[in-house]
Short mmCIF file of C-alpha atoms and ligand atoms in Angstrom, two decimals:
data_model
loop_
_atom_site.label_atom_id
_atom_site.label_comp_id
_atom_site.label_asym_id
_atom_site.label_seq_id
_atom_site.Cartn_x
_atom_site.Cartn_y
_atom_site.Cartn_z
CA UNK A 19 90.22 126.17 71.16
CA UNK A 20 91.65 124.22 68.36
CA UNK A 21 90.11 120.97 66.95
CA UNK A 22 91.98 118.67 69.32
CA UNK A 23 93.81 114.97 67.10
CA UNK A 24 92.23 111.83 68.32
CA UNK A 25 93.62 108.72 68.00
CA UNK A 26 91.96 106.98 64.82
CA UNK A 27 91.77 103.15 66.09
CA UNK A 28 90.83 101.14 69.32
CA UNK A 29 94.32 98.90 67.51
CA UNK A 30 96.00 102.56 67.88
CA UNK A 31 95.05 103.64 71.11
CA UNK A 32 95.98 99.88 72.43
CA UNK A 33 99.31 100.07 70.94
CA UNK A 34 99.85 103.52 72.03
CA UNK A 35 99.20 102.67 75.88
CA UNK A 36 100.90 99.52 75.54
CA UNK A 37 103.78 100.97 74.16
CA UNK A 38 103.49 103.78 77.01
CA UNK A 39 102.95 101.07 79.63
CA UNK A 40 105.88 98.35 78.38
CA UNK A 41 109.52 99.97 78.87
CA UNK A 42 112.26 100.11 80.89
CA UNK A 43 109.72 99.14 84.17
CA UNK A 44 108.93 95.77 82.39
CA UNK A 45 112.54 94.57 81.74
CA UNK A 46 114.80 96.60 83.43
CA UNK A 47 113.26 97.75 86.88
CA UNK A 48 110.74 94.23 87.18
CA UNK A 49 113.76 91.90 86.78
CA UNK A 50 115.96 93.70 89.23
CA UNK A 51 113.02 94.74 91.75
CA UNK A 52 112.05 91.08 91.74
CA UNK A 53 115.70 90.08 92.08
CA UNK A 54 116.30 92.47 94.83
CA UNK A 55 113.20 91.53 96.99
CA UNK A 56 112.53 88.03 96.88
CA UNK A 57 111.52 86.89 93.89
CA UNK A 58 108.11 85.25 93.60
CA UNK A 59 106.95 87.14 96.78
CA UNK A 60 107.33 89.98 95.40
CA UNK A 61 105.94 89.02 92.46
CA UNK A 62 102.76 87.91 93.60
CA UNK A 63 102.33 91.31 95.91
CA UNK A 64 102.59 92.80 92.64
CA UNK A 65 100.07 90.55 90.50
CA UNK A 66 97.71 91.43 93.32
CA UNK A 67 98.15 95.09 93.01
CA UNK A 68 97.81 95.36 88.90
CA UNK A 69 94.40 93.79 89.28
CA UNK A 70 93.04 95.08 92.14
CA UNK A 71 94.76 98.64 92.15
CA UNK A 72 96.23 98.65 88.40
CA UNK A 73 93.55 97.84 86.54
CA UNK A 74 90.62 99.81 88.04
CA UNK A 75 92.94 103.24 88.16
CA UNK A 76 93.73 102.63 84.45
CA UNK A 77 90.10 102.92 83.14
CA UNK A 78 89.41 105.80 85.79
CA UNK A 79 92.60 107.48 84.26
CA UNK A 80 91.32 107.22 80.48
CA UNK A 81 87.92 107.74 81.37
CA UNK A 82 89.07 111.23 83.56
CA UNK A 83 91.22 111.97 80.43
CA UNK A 84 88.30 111.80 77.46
CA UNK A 85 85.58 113.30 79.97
CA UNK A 86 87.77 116.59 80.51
CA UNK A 87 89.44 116.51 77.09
CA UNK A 88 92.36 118.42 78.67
CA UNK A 89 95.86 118.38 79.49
CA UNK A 90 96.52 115.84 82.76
CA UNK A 91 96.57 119.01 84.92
CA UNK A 92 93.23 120.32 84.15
CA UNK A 93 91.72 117.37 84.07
CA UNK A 94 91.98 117.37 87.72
CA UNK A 95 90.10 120.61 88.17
CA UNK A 96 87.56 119.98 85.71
CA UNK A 97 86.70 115.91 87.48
CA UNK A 98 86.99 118.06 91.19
CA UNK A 99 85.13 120.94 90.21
CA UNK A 100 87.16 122.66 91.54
CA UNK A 101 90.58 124.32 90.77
CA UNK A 102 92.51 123.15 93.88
CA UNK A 103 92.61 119.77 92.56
CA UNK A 104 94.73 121.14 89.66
CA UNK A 105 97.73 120.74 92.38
CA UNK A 106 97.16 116.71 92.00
CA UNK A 107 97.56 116.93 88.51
CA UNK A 108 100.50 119.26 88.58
CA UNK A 109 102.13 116.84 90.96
CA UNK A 110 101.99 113.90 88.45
CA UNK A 111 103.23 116.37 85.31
CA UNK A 112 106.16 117.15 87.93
CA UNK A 113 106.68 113.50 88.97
CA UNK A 114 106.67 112.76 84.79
CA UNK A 115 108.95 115.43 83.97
CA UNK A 116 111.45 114.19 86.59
CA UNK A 117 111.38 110.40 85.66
CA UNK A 118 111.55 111.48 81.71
CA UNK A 119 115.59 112.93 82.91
CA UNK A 120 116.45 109.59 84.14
CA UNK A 121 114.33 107.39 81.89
CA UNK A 122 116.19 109.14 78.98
CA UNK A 123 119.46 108.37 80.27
CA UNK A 124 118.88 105.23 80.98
CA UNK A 125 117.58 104.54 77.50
CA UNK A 126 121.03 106.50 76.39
CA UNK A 127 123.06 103.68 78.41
CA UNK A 128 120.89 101.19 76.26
CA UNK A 129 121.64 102.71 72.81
CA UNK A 130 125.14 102.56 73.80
CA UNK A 131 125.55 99.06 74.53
CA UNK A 132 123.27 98.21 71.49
CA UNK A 133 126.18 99.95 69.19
CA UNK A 134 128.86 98.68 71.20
CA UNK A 135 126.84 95.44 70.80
CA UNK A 136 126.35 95.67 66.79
CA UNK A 137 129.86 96.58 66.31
CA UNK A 138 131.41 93.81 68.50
CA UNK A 139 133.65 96.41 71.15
CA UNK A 140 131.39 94.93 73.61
CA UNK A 141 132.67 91.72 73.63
CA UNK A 142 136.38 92.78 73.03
CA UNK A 143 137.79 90.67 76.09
CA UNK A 144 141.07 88.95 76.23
CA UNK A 145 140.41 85.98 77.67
CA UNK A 146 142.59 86.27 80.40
CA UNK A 147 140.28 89.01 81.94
CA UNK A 148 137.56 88.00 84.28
CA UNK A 149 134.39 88.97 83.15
CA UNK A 150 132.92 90.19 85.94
CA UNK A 151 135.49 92.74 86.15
CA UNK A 152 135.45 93.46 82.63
CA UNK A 153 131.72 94.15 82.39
CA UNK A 154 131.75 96.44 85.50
CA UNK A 155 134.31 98.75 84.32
CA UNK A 156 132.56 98.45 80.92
CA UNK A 157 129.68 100.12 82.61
CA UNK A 158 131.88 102.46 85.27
CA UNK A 159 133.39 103.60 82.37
CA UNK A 160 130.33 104.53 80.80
CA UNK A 161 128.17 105.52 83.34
CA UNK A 162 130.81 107.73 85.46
CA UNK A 163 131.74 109.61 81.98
CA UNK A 164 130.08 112.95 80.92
CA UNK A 165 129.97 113.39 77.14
CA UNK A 166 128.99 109.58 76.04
CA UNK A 167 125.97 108.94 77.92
CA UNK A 168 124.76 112.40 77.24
CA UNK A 169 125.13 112.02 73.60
CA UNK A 170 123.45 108.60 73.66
CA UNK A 171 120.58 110.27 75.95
CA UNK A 172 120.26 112.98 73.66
CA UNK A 173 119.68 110.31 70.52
CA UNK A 174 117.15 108.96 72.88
CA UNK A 175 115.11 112.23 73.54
CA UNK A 176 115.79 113.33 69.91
CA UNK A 177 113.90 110.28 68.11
CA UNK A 178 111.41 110.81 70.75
CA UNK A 179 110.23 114.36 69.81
CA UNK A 180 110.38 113.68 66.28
CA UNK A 181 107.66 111.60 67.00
CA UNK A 182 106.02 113.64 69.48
CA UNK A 183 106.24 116.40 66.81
CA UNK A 184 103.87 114.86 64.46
CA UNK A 185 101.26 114.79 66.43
CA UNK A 186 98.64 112.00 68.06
CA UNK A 187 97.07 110.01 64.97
CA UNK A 188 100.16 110.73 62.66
CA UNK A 189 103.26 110.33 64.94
CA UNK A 190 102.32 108.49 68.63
CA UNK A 191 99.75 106.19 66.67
CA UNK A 192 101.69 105.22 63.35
CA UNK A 193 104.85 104.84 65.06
CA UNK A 194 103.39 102.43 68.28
CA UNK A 195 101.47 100.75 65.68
CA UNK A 196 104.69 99.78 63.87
CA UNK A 197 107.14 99.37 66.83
CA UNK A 198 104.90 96.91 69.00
CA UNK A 199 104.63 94.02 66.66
CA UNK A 200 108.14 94.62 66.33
CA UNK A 201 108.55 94.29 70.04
CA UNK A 202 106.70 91.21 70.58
CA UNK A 203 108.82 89.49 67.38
CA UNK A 204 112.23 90.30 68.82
CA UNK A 205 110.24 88.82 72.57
CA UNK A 206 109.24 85.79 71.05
CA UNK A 207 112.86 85.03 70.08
CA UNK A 208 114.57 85.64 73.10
CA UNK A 209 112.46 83.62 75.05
CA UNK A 210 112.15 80.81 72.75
CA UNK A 211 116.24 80.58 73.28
CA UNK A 212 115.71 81.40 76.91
CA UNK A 213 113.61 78.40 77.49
CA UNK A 214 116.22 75.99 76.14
CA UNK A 215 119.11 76.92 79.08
CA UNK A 216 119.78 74.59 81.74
CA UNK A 217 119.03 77.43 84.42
CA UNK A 218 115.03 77.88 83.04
CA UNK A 219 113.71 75.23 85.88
CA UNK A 220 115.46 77.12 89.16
CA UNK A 221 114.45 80.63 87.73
CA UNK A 222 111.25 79.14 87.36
CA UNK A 223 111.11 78.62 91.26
CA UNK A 224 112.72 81.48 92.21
CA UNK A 225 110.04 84.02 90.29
CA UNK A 226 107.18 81.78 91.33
CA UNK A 227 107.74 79.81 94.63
CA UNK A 228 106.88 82.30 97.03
CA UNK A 229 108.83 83.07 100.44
CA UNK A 230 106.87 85.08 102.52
CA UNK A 231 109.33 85.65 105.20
CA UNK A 232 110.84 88.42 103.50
CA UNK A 233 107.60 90.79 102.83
CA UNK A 234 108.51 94.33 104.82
CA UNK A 235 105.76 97.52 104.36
CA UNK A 236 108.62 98.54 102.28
CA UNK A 237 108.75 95.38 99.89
CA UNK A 238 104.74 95.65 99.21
CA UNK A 239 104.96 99.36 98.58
CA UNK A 240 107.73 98.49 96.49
CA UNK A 241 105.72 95.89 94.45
CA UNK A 242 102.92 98.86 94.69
CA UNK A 243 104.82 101.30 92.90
CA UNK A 244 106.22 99.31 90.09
CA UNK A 245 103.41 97.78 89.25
CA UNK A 246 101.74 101.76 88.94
CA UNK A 247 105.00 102.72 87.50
CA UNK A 248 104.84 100.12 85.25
CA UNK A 249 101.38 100.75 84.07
CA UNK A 250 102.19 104.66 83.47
CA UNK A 251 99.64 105.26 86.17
CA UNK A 252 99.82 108.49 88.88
CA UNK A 253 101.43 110.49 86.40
CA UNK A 254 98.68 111.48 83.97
CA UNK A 255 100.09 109.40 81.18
CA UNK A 256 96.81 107.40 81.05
CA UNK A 257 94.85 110.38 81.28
CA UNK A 258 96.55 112.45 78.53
CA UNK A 259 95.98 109.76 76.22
CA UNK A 260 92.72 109.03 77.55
CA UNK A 261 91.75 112.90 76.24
CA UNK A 262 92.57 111.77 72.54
CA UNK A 263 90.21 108.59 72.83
CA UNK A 264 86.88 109.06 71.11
CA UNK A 265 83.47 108.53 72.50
CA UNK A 266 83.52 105.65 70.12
CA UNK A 267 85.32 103.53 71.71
CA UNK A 268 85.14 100.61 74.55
CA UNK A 269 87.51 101.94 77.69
CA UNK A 270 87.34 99.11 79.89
CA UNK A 271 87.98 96.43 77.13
CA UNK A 272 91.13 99.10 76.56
CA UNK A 273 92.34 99.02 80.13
CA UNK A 274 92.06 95.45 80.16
CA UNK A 275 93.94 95.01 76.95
CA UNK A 276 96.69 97.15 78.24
CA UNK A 277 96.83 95.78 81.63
CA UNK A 278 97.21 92.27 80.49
CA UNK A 279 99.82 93.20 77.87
CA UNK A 280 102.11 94.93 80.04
CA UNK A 281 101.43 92.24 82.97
CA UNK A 282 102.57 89.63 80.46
CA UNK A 283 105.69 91.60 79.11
CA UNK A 284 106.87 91.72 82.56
CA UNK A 285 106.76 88.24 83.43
CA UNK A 286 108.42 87.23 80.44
CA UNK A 287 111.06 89.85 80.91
CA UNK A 288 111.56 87.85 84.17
CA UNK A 289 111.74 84.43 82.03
CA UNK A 290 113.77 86.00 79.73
CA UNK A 291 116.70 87.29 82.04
CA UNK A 292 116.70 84.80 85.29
CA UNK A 293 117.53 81.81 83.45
CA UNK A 294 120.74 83.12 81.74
CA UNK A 295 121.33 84.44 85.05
CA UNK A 296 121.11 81.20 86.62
CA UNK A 297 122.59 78.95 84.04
CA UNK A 298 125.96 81.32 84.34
CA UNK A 299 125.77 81.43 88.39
CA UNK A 300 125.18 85.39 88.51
CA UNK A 301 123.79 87.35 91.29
CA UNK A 302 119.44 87.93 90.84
CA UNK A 303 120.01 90.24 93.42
CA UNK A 304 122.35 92.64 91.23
CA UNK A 305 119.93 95.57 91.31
CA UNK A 306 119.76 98.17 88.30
CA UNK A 307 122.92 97.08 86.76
CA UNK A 308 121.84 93.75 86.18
CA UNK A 309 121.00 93.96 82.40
CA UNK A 310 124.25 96.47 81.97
CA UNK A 311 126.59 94.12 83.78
CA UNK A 312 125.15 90.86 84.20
CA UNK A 313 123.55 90.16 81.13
CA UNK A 314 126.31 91.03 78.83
CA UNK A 315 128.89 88.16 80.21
CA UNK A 316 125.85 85.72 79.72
CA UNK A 317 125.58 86.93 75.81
CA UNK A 318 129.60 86.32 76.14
CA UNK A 319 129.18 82.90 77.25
CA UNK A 320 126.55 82.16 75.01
CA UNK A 321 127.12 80.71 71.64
CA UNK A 322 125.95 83.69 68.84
CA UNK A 323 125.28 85.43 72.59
CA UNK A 324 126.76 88.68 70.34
CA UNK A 325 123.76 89.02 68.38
CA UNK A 326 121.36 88.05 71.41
CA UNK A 327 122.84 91.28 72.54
CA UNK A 328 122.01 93.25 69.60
CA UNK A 329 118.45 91.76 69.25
CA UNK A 330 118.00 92.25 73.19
CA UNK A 331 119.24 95.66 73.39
CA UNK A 332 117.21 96.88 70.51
CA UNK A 333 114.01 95.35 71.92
CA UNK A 334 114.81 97.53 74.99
CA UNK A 335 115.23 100.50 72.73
CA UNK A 336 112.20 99.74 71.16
CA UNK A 337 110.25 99.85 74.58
CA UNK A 338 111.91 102.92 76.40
CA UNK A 339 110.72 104.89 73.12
CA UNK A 340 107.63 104.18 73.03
CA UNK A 341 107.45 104.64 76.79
CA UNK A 342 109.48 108.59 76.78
CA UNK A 343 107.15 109.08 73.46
CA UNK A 344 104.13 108.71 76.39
CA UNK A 345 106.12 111.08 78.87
CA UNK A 346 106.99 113.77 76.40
CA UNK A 347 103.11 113.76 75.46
CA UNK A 348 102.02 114.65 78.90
CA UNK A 349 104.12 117.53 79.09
CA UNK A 350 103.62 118.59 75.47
CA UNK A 351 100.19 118.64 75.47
CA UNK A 352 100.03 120.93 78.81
CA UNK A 353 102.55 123.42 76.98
CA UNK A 354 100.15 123.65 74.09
CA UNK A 355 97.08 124.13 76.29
CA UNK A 356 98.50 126.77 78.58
CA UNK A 357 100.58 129.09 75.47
CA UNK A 358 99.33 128.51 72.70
CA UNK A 359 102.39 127.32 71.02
CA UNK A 360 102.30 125.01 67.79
CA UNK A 361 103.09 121.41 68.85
CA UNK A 362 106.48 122.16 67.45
CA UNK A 363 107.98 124.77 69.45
CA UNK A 364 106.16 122.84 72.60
CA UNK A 365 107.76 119.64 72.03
CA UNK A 366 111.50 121.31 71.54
CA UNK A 367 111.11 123.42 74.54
CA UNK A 368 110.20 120.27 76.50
CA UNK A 369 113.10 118.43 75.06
CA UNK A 370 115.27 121.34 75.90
CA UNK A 371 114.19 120.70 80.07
CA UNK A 372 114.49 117.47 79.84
CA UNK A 373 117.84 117.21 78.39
CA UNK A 374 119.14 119.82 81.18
CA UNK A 375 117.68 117.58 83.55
CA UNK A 376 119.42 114.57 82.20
CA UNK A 377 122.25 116.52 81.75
CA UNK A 378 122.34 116.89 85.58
CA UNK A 379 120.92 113.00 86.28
CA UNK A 380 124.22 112.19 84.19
CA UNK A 381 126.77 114.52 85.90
CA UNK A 382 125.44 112.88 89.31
CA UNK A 383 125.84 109.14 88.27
CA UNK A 384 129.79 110.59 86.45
CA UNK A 385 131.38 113.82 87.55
CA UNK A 386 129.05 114.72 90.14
CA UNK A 387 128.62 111.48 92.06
CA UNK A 388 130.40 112.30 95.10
CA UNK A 389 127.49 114.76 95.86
CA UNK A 390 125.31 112.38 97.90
CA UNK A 391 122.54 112.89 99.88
CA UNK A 392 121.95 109.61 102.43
CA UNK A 393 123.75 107.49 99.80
CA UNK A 394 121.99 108.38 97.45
CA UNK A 395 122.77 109.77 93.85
CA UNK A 396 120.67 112.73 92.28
CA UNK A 397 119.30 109.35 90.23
CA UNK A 398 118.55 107.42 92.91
CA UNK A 399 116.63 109.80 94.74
CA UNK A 400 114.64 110.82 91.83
CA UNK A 401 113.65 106.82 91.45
CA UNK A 402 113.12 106.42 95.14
CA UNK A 403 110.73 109.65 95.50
CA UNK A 404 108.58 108.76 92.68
CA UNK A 405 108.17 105.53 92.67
CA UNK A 406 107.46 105.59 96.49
CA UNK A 407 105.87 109.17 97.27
CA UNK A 408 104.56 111.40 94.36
CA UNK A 409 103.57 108.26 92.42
CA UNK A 410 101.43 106.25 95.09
CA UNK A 411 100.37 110.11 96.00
CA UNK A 412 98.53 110.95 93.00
CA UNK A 413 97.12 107.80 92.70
CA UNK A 414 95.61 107.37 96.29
CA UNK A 415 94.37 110.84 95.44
CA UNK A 416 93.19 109.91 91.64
CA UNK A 417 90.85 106.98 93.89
CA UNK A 418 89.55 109.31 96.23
CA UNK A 419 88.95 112.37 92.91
CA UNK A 420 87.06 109.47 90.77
CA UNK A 421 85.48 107.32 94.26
CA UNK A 422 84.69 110.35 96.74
CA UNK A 423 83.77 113.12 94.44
CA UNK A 424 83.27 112.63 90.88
CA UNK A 425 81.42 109.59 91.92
CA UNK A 426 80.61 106.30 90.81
CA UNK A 427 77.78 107.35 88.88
CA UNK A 428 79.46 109.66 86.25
CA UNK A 429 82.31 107.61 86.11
CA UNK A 430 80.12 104.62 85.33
CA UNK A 431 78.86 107.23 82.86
CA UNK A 432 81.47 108.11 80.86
CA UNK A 433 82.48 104.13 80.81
CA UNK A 434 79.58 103.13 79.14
CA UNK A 435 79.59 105.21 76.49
CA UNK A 436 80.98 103.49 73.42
CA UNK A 437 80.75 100.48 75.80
CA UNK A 438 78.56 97.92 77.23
CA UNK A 439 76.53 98.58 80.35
CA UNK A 440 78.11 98.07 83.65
CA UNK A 441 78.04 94.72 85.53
CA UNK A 442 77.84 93.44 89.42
CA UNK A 443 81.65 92.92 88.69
CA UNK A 444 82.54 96.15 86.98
CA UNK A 445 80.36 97.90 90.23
CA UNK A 446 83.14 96.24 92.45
CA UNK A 447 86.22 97.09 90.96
CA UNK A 448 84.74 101.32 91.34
CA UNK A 449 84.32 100.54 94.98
CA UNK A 450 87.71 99.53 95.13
CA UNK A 451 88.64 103.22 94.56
CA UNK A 452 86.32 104.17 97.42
CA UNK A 453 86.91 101.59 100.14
CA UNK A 454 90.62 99.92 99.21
CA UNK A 455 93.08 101.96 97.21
CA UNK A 456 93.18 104.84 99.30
CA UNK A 457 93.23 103.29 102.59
CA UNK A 458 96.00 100.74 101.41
CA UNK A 459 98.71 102.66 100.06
CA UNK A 460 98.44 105.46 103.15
CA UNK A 461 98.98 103.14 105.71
CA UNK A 462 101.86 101.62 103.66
CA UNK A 463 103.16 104.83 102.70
CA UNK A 464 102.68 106.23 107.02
CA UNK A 465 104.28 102.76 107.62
CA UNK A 466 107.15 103.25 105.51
CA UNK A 467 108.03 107.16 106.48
CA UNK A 468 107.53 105.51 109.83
CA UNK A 469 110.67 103.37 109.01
CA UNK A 470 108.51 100.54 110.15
CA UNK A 471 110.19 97.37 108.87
CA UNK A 472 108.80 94.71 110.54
N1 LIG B 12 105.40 102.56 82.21
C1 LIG B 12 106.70 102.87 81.74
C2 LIG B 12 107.62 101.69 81.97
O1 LIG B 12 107.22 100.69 82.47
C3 LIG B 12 107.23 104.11 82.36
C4 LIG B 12 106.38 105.31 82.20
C5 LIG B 12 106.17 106.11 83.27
C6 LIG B 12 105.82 105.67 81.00
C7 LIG B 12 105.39 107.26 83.15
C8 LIG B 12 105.04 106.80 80.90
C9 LIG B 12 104.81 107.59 81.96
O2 LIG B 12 108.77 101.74 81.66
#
């Protein structure tokens, strides 16, 4: 085999995950999944799961990754010893591969309201209009078109793979390295102006004054899968990367370095959007148009609100790259492994799938969209499957791989080296895997396919 890149810096590998972690599931799906279910209840399910499922599955997941040194689908063989587990890791390249054809054209909407954004269309309103209305058929328009938010996808998944094409230490690394500080910066602004809007006390209490009375099996499972959504876990993003860490370095300090930082992104992402929302008396409960439709006519209220909307919409661009760079890794590392073909010719194959695949995520939100299944768009299904099936799947069965069979012992193993010996602590967050991950999420998920609401 040939000598496989390794990342060159614990700073790298941190910004790498971090940037894999923090996307569109920190400030476009937390906001309106928060919204949606409750706010702070919600919100606290979810704290509870990113350090007592989160956490713990993201040091198994780079530990699996740098023991096997593999793709995310052989790792699973290689940790099982035995072949059959291979079908867990295919799952979470198949669950990847279908998120990457909506993620990118999501990100696609995003670049277009960034341009329409920097060269002013966006706010073209007469001011007889009513904004509400204007700002939906902004985004009817867009959405229920063909060509536009395919050629704004495409961008998307182009600057992507020229990335991906690199390589690991050149590409992934440089580029996370340069676009996270960037990221925080164009944060640190928004909220600082957030802060100062007469709505930042109420969204305050609605994100964290919890109301219990409206937690359903399907609400935690919900808060479940974002928060592994969020964290890029059950889908072998963790463990790709995790196979280009050297032995060198300190994997729980990582996994605790990433979970915090994408923890903290989302909460902000929460401060950042509920007050406007408040201040300008706008639905929380909008759902995934929220930052397309309900953002936009606070920006238009907002004094300089246009270039809040080019600074916001570019920080989202900044995080849905780094986060498709992650999913485009996954699957280009498993093409290399299994042909043999240069990175190159891997990563535009895999760009080629993925497009068709947004092409057809596209056609079902525009052309398309009166072939529903249950309500549902091709889109919606793909988000509801994933985040609620193949995702809490492969992670209930990552527990059991790293808990039941690999063991404890080895994975205590592999931690320690280039780190610290284990502690009492550290010993309780493995049995975690064994005795309350798995156990958890498949009596939510029975309860849910149950329909069980109460
Ligand atoms: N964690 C990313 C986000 O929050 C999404 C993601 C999923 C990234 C799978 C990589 C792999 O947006």
């Amino acid at each position: 085999m040939k000598n496989r890149d390794t990342f060159s810096s614990q700073i790298g590998i941190v910004a790498a995950s971090a940037g894999s972690a923090i996307g569109l599931g920190n400030i476009w799906r937390f906001p309106y999944m928060a919204g949606k279910n409750g706010g702070s209840a919600f919100i606290i399910i979810y704290l509870v799961a990113i350090i007592l499922m989160g956490y713990p599955l993201v040091y198994t997941e780079f530990a699996m990754g740098r023991r096997a040194k593999t793709n995310a689908v052989d790792t699973f063989g290689i940790i099982g010893g035995k072949k059959t587990w291979n079908s867990v890791g295919f799952l979470a390249v198949l669950t990847v591969f279908l998120i990457s054809t909506f993620y990118m054209m999501i990100t696609g909407w995003v670049i277009y309201y960034f341009y329409h954004s920097l060269t002013g269309g966006l706010y073209h309103i007469s001011p007889s209009t009513d904004s509400v209305t204007y700002f939906k058929s902004v985004f009817t328009h867009m959405s229920s078109s063909m060509g536009i938010p395919l050629i704004f996808s495409m961008i998307a998944i182009y600057i992507t793979a020229l990335i991906n094409s690199i390589g690991i230490k050149e590409g992934v690394e440089k580029y996370s390295k340069i676009m996270m500080p960037v990221l925080l910066v164009l944060f640190i602004i928004l909220i600082g102006y957030s802060t100062t809007l007469p709505g930042f006390s109420q969204s305050m209490t609605f994100l964290f004054k919890p109301d219990f009375s409206v937690v359903t099996p399907a609400v935690i499972i919900g808060a479940i899968g974002q928060a592994f959504f969020s964290l890029s876990l059950g889908m072998g993003a963790l463990i790709t990367y995790g196979s280009y860490i050297s032995k060198t370095e300190n994997i729980r300090k990582i996994a605790k370095q990433v979970t915090f930082a994408d923890t903290a992104i989302a909460l902000f992402s929460g401060l950042l959007i509920f007050p406007a929302v408040f201040t300008y008396n706008l639905e929380p409960t909008a759902g995934p148009s929220l930052i397309f439709i309900s953002l936009p006519q606070v920006f238009l209220k907002m004094p300089g609100g246009r270039w809040f909307s080019v600074l916001f919409f570019l920080l989202v661009i900044v995080a849905a790259i780094t986060s498709l760079v992650s999913m485009l890794e996954i699957l280009i590392t498993y093409t290399i492994e299994k042909t043999n073909w240069t990175r190159k010719t891997s990563t535009w194959v895999i760009v080629f799938l993925t497009t068709i695949g947004g092409a057809i995520n596209i056609a079902g939100e525009g052309p398309l969209s009166f072939v529903q299944i249950g309500g549902r768009t091709i889109f919606d299904w793909l988000d509801y499957l994933t985040n609620n099936i193949t995702i809490p799947l492969v992670a209930v069965l990552t527990a059991i791989l790293a808990g039941w069979v690999w063991k404890n012992v080895h994975l205590n193993k592999e931690l320690e080296i280039g780190g610290t010996p284990s502690t009492m602590l550290d010993h309780q967050f493995n049995s975690i895997l064994k005795w309350l991950i798995p156990p958890t999420i498949i009596i939510l998920m029975i309860a849910l396919i149950l329909g069980i609401e109460a």
